[in-house]
Short mmCIF file of C-alpha atoms in Angstrom, two decimals:
data_model
loop_
_atom_site.label_atom_id
_atom_site.label_comp_id
_atom_site.label_asym_id
_atom_site.label_seq_id
_atom_site.Cartn_x
_atom_site.Cartn_y
_atom_site.Cartn_z
CA MET A 14 126.50 7.93 -42.25
CA ASN A 15 124.71 4.58 -42.29
CA HIS A 16 121.70 3.69 -44.38
CA SER A 17 119.21 4.28 -41.53
CA SER A 18 120.55 7.77 -40.86
CA LYS A 19 120.38 8.69 -44.56
CA PHE A 20 116.80 7.44 -44.72
CA LEU A 21 115.87 9.41 -41.60
CA TRP A 22 117.35 12.64 -42.98
CA LYS A 23 115.61 12.14 -46.33
CA PHE A 24 112.36 11.45 -44.52
CA LEU A 25 112.71 14.57 -42.37
CA GLY A 26 113.65 16.60 -45.42
CA LEU A 27 110.56 15.36 -47.22
CA ILE A 28 108.37 16.34 -44.27
CA ALA A 29 109.99 19.79 -44.11
CA ALA A 30 109.55 20.31 -47.86
CA ASN A 31 105.90 19.26 -47.72
CA SER A 32 105.31 21.52 -44.72
CA LEU A 33 106.80 24.47 -46.58
CA ILE A 34 104.63 23.70 -49.60
CA VAL A 35 101.53 23.59 -47.39
CA ALA A 36 102.48 26.85 -45.64
CA SER A 37 103.23 28.60 -48.94
CA PHE A 38 99.97 27.43 -50.46
CA ASN A 39 98.02 28.56 -47.38
CA ALA A 40 99.74 31.97 -47.45
CA TRP A 41 98.95 32.36 -51.15
CA ILE A 42 95.28 31.36 -50.91
CA ASP A 43 94.79 33.03 -47.51
CA PRO A 44 91.38 31.44 -46.79
CA TYR A 45 90.89 33.45 -43.57
CA ASN A 46 91.96 36.89 -44.82
CA VAL A 47 94.95 37.31 -42.50
CA MET A 48 97.53 38.05 -45.22
CA ALA A 49 95.46 40.77 -46.92
CA LYS A 50 96.21 39.39 -50.37
CA THR A 51 93.40 39.02 -52.87
CA VAL A 52 93.76 37.63 -56.39
CA SER A 53 90.78 37.62 -58.73
CA LYS A 54 89.40 34.12 -59.43
CA VAL A 55 91.94 32.62 -57.01
CA ASN A 56 91.00 33.75 -53.51
CA GLU A 57 88.60 36.65 -53.95
CA LEU A 58 85.80 34.60 -52.40
CA LYS A 59 86.52 33.32 -48.89
CA PRO A 60 83.77 30.73 -48.24
CA LYS A 61 85.63 29.19 -45.28
CA SER A 62 86.47 32.44 -43.52
CA GLY A 63 83.26 32.36 -41.51
CA ASN A 64 84.44 29.23 -39.74
CA ASP A 65 87.23 31.09 -37.95
CA ALA A 66 86.10 34.71 -37.70
CA ARG A 67 87.04 35.08 -34.05
CA ARG A 68 90.63 34.10 -34.73
CA PHE A 69 91.32 35.94 -37.97
CA LYS A 70 89.62 39.13 -36.80
CA ALA A 71 91.75 39.18 -33.64
CA ILE A 72 94.87 38.73 -35.77
CA ASN A 73 93.82 41.36 -38.32
CA VAL A 74 93.33 43.96 -35.60
CA ILE A 75 97.01 43.58 -34.69
CA ARG A 76 98.04 44.10 -38.31
CA ILE A 77 95.59 46.83 -39.34
CA LYS A 78 95.46 48.87 -36.10
CA PRO A 79 92.10 50.41 -36.99
CA LYS A 80 90.99 53.83 -35.77
CA THR A 81 87.32 52.91 -36.13
CA ILE A 82 85.73 49.58 -35.24
CA PHE A 83 82.27 48.08 -35.44
CA LEU A 84 81.16 45.76 -32.65
CA GLY A 85 78.09 43.55 -32.37
CA ASN A 86 76.78 40.27 -33.69
CA SER A 87 76.12 39.02 -37.22
CA ARG A 88 73.65 41.83 -37.92
CA ALA A 89 76.45 44.40 -37.71
CA ASP A 90 78.86 41.88 -39.24
CA ILE A 91 76.81 41.82 -42.44
CA GLY A 92 75.26 45.28 -42.49
CA LEU A 93 77.99 47.76 -41.52
CA ASP A 94 80.53 48.76 -44.16
CA PRO A 95 83.99 49.94 -43.00
CA GLU A 96 84.41 51.69 -46.36
CA HIS A 97 81.52 54.09 -45.66
CA SER A 98 82.45 57.63 -46.70
CA ALA A 99 81.58 59.13 -43.31
CA LEU A 100 84.46 57.18 -41.75
CA SER A 101 87.21 58.66 -43.93
CA ASN A 102 88.49 60.97 -41.18
CA ASN A 103 88.95 58.04 -38.82
CA ALA A 104 90.30 55.43 -41.22
CA PRO A 105 91.16 52.65 -41.34
CA ALA A 106 87.91 51.14 -40.12
CA TYR A 107 87.40 47.45 -39.40
CA ASN A 108 84.27 45.38 -38.84
CA LEU A 109 84.98 43.51 -35.60
CA ALA A 110 81.43 42.23 -35.12
CA LEU A 111 81.24 38.48 -34.48
CA PRO A 112 78.70 35.86 -35.59
CA SER A 113 76.45 35.07 -32.60
CA GLY A 114 78.62 37.40 -30.55
CA ASP A 115 77.46 38.58 -27.14
CA ILE A 116 78.31 41.79 -25.32
CA TYR A 117 81.00 40.24 -23.14
CA GLU A 118 82.87 39.16 -26.27
CA ALA A 119 82.49 42.65 -27.72
CA MET A 120 84.04 44.07 -24.55
CA ARG A 121 86.99 41.68 -24.72
CA TYR A 122 87.62 42.44 -28.39
CA LEU A 123 87.48 46.18 -27.66
CA GLN A 124 90.15 45.65 -25.00
CA HIS A 125 92.18 43.70 -27.55
CA VAL A 126 91.96 46.59 -30.01
CA LEU A 127 93.07 49.08 -27.37
CA ALA A 128 96.09 46.93 -26.52
CA ASN A 129 97.14 47.26 -30.17
CA GLN A 130 95.75 50.67 -31.11
CA PRO A 131 95.68 53.13 -28.18
CA ASN A 132 94.75 55.83 -30.71
CA LEU A 133 91.33 54.31 -31.38
CA LYS A 134 88.98 57.16 -32.31
CA GLN A 135 85.54 55.70 -32.91
CA VAL A 136 83.43 52.72 -31.85
CA VAL A 137 80.06 51.86 -33.37
CA ILE A 138 78.24 49.03 -31.61
CA GLY A 139 75.01 47.37 -32.64
CA VAL A 140 73.17 45.94 -29.64
CA ASP A 141 70.43 43.34 -29.74
CA LEU A 142 68.29 41.72 -27.08
CA ILE A 143 69.64 38.26 -27.91
CA ALA A 144 73.22 39.39 -27.19
CA PHE A 145 72.27 40.02 -23.55
CA LYS A 146 70.82 36.56 -22.92
CA ALA A 147 71.88 34.72 -19.76
CA LYS A 148 73.40 31.39 -20.74
CA THR A 149 75.61 28.60 -19.50
CA ASN A 150 79.30 29.51 -19.30
CA GLU A 151 78.64 33.11 -20.30
CA GLY A 152 81.61 35.37 -19.88
CA GLU A 153 84.00 32.51 -20.58
CA LEU A 154 86.24 32.23 -23.61
CA ASP A 155 87.97 29.07 -24.75
CA PRO A 156 91.63 29.03 -23.64
CA GLU A 157 93.00 29.62 -27.15
CA GLN A 158 90.72 32.60 -27.73
CA ALA A 159 91.47 34.08 -24.31
CA ALA A 160 95.23 33.78 -24.91
CA ARG A 161 94.90 35.47 -28.30
CA LEU A 162 93.02 38.53 -27.06
CA GLY A 163 95.25 41.25 -25.69
CA THR A 164 98.37 40.08 -27.52
CA THR A 165 100.23 42.67 -29.56
CA GLN A 166 102.39 40.52 -31.83
CA TYR A 167 101.14 39.63 -35.29
CA MET A 168 103.76 37.16 -36.51
CA PRO A 169 103.53 34.53 -33.70
CA HIS A 170 99.95 33.79 -34.76
CA LEU A 171 100.87 32.90 -38.33
CA PRO A 172 102.67 29.54 -37.96
CA SER A 173 99.65 27.88 -36.34
CA LEU A 174 97.58 29.01 -39.32
CA LEU A 175 100.01 28.51 -42.19
CA PHE A 176 101.22 25.04 -41.19
CA SER A 177 97.74 23.79 -40.30
CA THR A 178 96.16 20.94 -42.24
CA ASP A 179 92.75 22.46 -41.45
CA THR A 180 93.87 25.67 -43.12
CA PHE A 181 95.16 23.63 -46.07
CA THR A 182 91.74 22.00 -46.45
CA SER A 183 90.12 25.44 -46.31
CA SER A 184 92.60 26.70 -48.90
CA LEU A 185 91.67 23.90 -51.29
CA SER A 186 87.97 24.66 -50.82
CA THR A 187 88.62 28.37 -51.33
CA LEU A 188 90.53 27.80 -54.56
CA ALA A 189 87.86 25.41 -55.85
CA ALA A 190 85.08 27.90 -55.10
CA ASN A 191 86.90 30.70 -56.92
CA LEU A 192 87.76 28.58 -59.95
CA SER A 193 84.20 27.29 -60.30
CA GLN A 194 82.63 30.72 -59.63
CA GLU A 195 79.60 28.89 -58.24
CA PRO A 196 77.50 30.79 -55.67
CA VAL A 197 78.80 30.55 -52.11
CA LYS A 198 76.78 30.98 -48.93
CA GLU A 199 79.06 33.57 -47.39
CA SER A 200 82.47 35.20 -47.66
CA TYR A 201 84.43 37.72 -45.57
CA LEU A 202 86.04 40.81 -47.05
CA SER A 203 89.47 42.00 -45.95
CA ASN A 204 87.82 44.84 -43.97
CA GLY A 205 86.02 42.31 -41.77
CA ARG A 206 82.54 42.60 -43.28
CA LEU A 207 80.63 39.42 -44.03
CA ILE A 208 78.92 38.95 -47.39
CA ARG A 209 76.06 36.46 -47.10
CA PHE A 210 73.74 35.09 -49.75
CA ASN A 211 70.39 33.35 -49.32
CA PRO A 212 70.09 29.74 -50.52
CA PRO A 213 68.69 29.98 -54.08
CA SER A 214 66.52 26.88 -53.52
CA MET A 215 64.37 28.55 -50.84
CA SER A 216 61.64 31.14 -51.26
CA MET A 217 61.92 34.30 -49.17
CA GLU A 218 59.02 33.23 -46.96
CA GLU A 219 60.76 29.90 -46.36
CA VAL A 220 63.99 31.71 -45.48
CA PHE A 221 62.15 33.89 -42.94
CA GLU A 222 60.41 30.86 -41.45
CA TYR A 223 63.60 28.81 -41.20
CA HIS A 224 65.57 31.59 -39.56
CA LEU A 225 62.93 32.53 -36.99
CA LYS A 226 62.32 28.89 -36.06
CA THR A 227 65.89 27.69 -35.79
CA SER A 228 67.55 30.77 -34.32
CA TYR A 229 64.82 32.18 -32.12
CA PHE A 230 61.65 30.19 -31.42
CA ASN A 231 63.55 26.92 -30.95
CA ASP A 232 66.63 28.47 -29.38
CA GLY A 233 67.31 32.13 -28.61
CA TYR A 234 63.94 33.13 -27.17
CA GLN A 235 63.47 29.99 -25.09
CA ASN A 236 64.04 30.44 -21.34
CA PHE A 237 65.18 33.97 -22.05
CA GLN A 238 66.50 36.17 -19.26
CA ILE A 239 68.67 39.28 -19.34
CA SER A 240 72.16 38.59 -18.03
CA PRO A 241 73.53 41.03 -15.41
CA ARG A 242 77.02 40.08 -16.57
CA GLN A 243 76.25 41.09 -20.16
CA MET A 244 74.82 44.39 -18.93
CA ASP A 245 77.97 44.96 -16.85
CA ALA A 246 80.06 44.30 -19.97
CA PHE A 247 78.02 46.90 -21.86
CA ARG A 248 78.59 49.38 -19.05
CA THR A 249 82.34 48.67 -19.22
CA ILE A 250 82.36 49.37 -22.97
CA VAL A 251 80.67 52.73 -22.42
CA GLU A 252 82.92 53.68 -19.50
CA THR A 253 86.07 52.66 -21.38
CA CYS A 254 85.17 54.81 -24.38
CA ASN A 255 84.22 57.76 -22.18
CA GLN A 256 87.45 57.57 -20.20
CA ARG A 257 89.59 57.42 -23.34
CA GLY A 258 87.73 60.10 -25.27
CA ILE A 259 86.58 57.61 -27.91
CA ASP A 260 83.46 58.58 -29.85
CA LEU A 261 80.91 55.86 -29.11
CA GLU A 262 77.72 55.35 -31.08
CA VAL A 263 75.27 52.72 -29.80
CA PHE A 264 72.30 51.55 -31.83
CA ILE A 265 69.63 48.87 -31.74
CA SER A 266 69.70 46.96 -35.02
CA PRO A 267 66.95 47.52 -37.61
CA ALA A 268 65.75 43.93 -37.88
CA HIS A 269 62.59 43.20 -39.86
CA VAL A 270 59.18 43.70 -38.19
CA THR A 271 58.72 39.93 -38.05
CA GLN A 272 61.63 39.83 -35.62
CA TRP A 273 59.81 42.22 -33.29
CA GLU A 274 56.60 40.27 -33.76
CA ALA A 275 58.49 37.13 -32.77
CA ILE A 276 59.48 38.88 -29.52
CA GLN A 277 55.82 39.75 -28.99
CA THR A 278 54.72 36.19 -29.75
CA ALA A 279 57.35 34.74 -27.41
CA GLY A 280 55.94 36.83 -24.55
CA LEU A 281 59.08 38.93 -24.27
CA TRP A 282 57.79 42.40 -25.14
CA SER A 283 57.99 43.66 -21.55
CA THR A 284 61.51 42.23 -21.32
CA PHE A 285 62.38 44.00 -24.57
CA GLU A 286 61.13 47.35 -23.25
CA ASN A 287 62.83 46.95 -19.87
CA TRP A 288 66.08 46.14 -21.68
CA LYS A 289 65.82 49.45 -23.55
CA ARG A 290 65.17 51.25 -20.26
CA ASP A 291 68.28 49.67 -18.78
CA LEU A 292 70.42 50.64 -21.78
CA VAL A 293 69.55 54.33 -21.65
CA LYS A 294 70.37 54.47 -17.95
CA ILE A 295 73.94 53.88 -19.12
CA THR A 296 74.13 55.87 -22.37
CA PRO A 297 71.88 57.30 -25.11
CA VAL A 298 70.97 54.73 -27.76
CA TRP A 299 69.80 55.14 -31.33
CA ASP A 300 66.77 52.89 -31.80
CA PHE A 301 66.22 51.54 -35.31
CA SER A 302 63.91 48.76 -34.15
CA GLY A 303 60.15 48.97 -34.32
CA TYR A 304 57.82 49.67 -37.21
CA ASN A 305 58.93 52.07 -39.92
CA SER A 306 59.29 52.41 -43.67
CA ILE A 307 62.45 50.26 -43.68
CA THR A 308 61.63 47.48 -41.21
CA ALA A 309 58.07 46.97 -42.48
CA GLU A 310 59.14 45.88 -45.97
CA PRO A 311 56.71 43.19 -47.19
CA ILE A 312 58.08 39.65 -47.36
CA ALA A 313 58.55 38.98 -51.07
CA GLU A 314 61.06 37.70 -53.58
CA GLY A 315 63.74 40.25 -54.39
CA MET A 316 63.51 42.10 -51.07
CA GLN A 317 65.67 45.21 -51.00
CA ASN A 318 66.30 45.63 -47.28
CA TYR A 319 66.68 42.17 -45.73
CA LEU A 320 68.20 38.73 -46.14
CA GLU A 321 65.66 37.38 -43.62
CA SER A 322 64.02 38.55 -40.40
CA SER A 323 67.27 39.32 -38.59
CA HIS A 324 69.86 40.58 -41.06
CA TYR A 325 69.66 43.86 -42.94
CA VAL A 326 71.72 44.50 -46.07
CA LYS A 327 74.63 46.92 -46.48
CA GLU A 328 72.44 49.62 -48.03
CA ILE A 329 70.37 49.74 -44.84
CA GLY A 330 73.56 49.70 -42.80
CA ASP A 331 74.67 52.74 -44.79
CA LEU A 332 71.49 54.56 -43.73
CA VAL A 333 72.18 53.60 -40.11
CA LEU A 334 75.69 55.06 -40.34
CA ASN A 335 74.36 58.16 -42.06
CA ARG A 336 72.02 58.73 -39.13
CA LEU A 337 74.58 57.93 -36.43
CA LEU A 338 77.34 60.05 -37.95
CA ASP A 339 75.13 62.91 -39.17
CA TYR A 340 76.16 62.28 -42.77
CA GLN A 341 73.84 62.89 -45.74
CA VAL A 342 70.88 62.66 -43.36
CA GLU A 343 68.56 63.81 -46.13
CA SER A 344 68.94 60.29 -47.58
CA VAL A 345 67.58 58.68 -44.40
CA PRO A 346 63.80 58.21 -44.06
CA LYS A 347 62.51 60.48 -41.30
CA ASP A 348 60.92 57.58 -39.43
CA PHE A 349 64.13 55.52 -39.43
CA GLY A 350 66.12 55.88 -36.22
CA ALA A 351 65.29 57.77 -33.03
CA LEU A 352 67.69 58.82 -30.29
CA MET A 353 66.50 57.24 -27.06
CA THR A 354 67.58 58.77 -23.74
CA ALA A 355 66.67 58.41 -20.08
CA ASP A 356 64.48 61.51 -20.48
CA ASN A 357 62.44 60.42 -23.49
CA VAL A 358 62.41 56.62 -23.22
CA GLU A 359 58.80 56.31 -22.02
CA PRO A 360 57.18 58.37 -24.81
CA HIS A 361 59.47 56.59 -27.27
CA LEU A 362 58.35 53.15 -26.09
CA LEU A 363 54.73 54.28 -26.29
CA LYS A 364 55.28 55.42 -29.87
CA VAL A 365 56.72 52.01 -30.77
CA ARG A 366 53.70 50.28 -29.19
CA VAL A 367 51.33 52.47 -31.19
CA GLY A 368 53.32 51.68 -34.33
CA ARG A 369 53.12 47.96 -33.59
CA ASN A 370 49.33 48.09 -33.17
CA LYS A 371 48.91 50.04 -36.40
CA TRP A 372 51.14 47.64 -38.31
CA ALA A 373 49.41 44.55 -36.84
CA ASN A 374 46.00 45.89 -37.88
CA GLN A 375 47.28 46.48 -41.40
CA SER A 376 49.16 43.16 -41.65
CA PRO A 377 47.08 40.50 -39.86
CA ASP A 378 48.30 37.81 -42.27
CA VAL A 379 51.94 38.41 -41.27
CA VAL A 380 51.02 38.40 -37.57
CA GLN A 381 49.29 35.06 -38.05
CA LEU A 382 52.23 33.73 -40.04
CA VAL A 383 54.70 34.50 -37.24
CA ARG A 384 52.38 32.92 -34.67
CA GLN A 385 52.12 29.80 -36.80
CA TRP A 386 55.91 29.58 -37.13
CA SER A 387 56.21 29.74 -33.34
CA LYS A 388 54.01 26.65 -32.97
CA ASP A 389 55.33 24.40 -35.77
#
């Protein structure tokens, strides 16, 4: 063997050794929670997992084969706990909600679960007006995501993750965050639920203002129209569960009253009500929106129920699940959650309107605050 050949083999061996080191390190740190291995002060916090939730959740479904899943957007992603006691008969449960997820995505991920777990027993889906918005390229997934959904093999997905330099960078960041124990913005648990923390440098009022401006007034509520395709996807979810005998619970998320006031301020209240009418034509829906003892929590430091206008905390999610699953209902405030059907939707909507007027009369400063945020 000549000198050039020896050099080439040494070079290739070095590359192979380095690749194995990278893959081993990535498997050990597991920044995206696909290996289900957690070591205290090493990889307990997963600050980079939110960057790739769509991929690692699709992979985890293949491995876990859950009997209960949660669907929805980041509200359900943060608020619904798969470890809730009411789910013990249909365990394991997995939070399959996606950040900024729409209903079409929820439908595709449900189909992915069924390809891997035909014995799925229960689906809980949080629906929100914003998830039904008509938008450019709706109903389209990127090629990699589309290829991943529906697959039933776990192992083929791992090499692309373990040998990835992007994963290696995320692993380094994950290890650094755990060693330093400094506060992180967010981190996923192995059951799919997202833990999120508010920036400590911002007051609660500033957090509310920032979120409503950036996510809704300057984006989500602009040029808003209900998408027929999203509504068709919702109908498919309901029909699929009915045909397979899967227990389906649908609920409208309990966002803060400022979120509903933002809908009012954006001129979308009629759209909001018509959306509810359309939903109950398809299936009964538990409505946790509106004005009640939970959603009307005053904006203040140390709030108990909310991270900001949109996202409720796990403890409120527990109350939602208690109501949906008829579990320890005595712990749920009587005004929190109403079953909305095609037969009672009109009196229900009237009750919400009355509640809004009463709240607005009692909280004119908050009404004015939301209006000001919409203009800035």
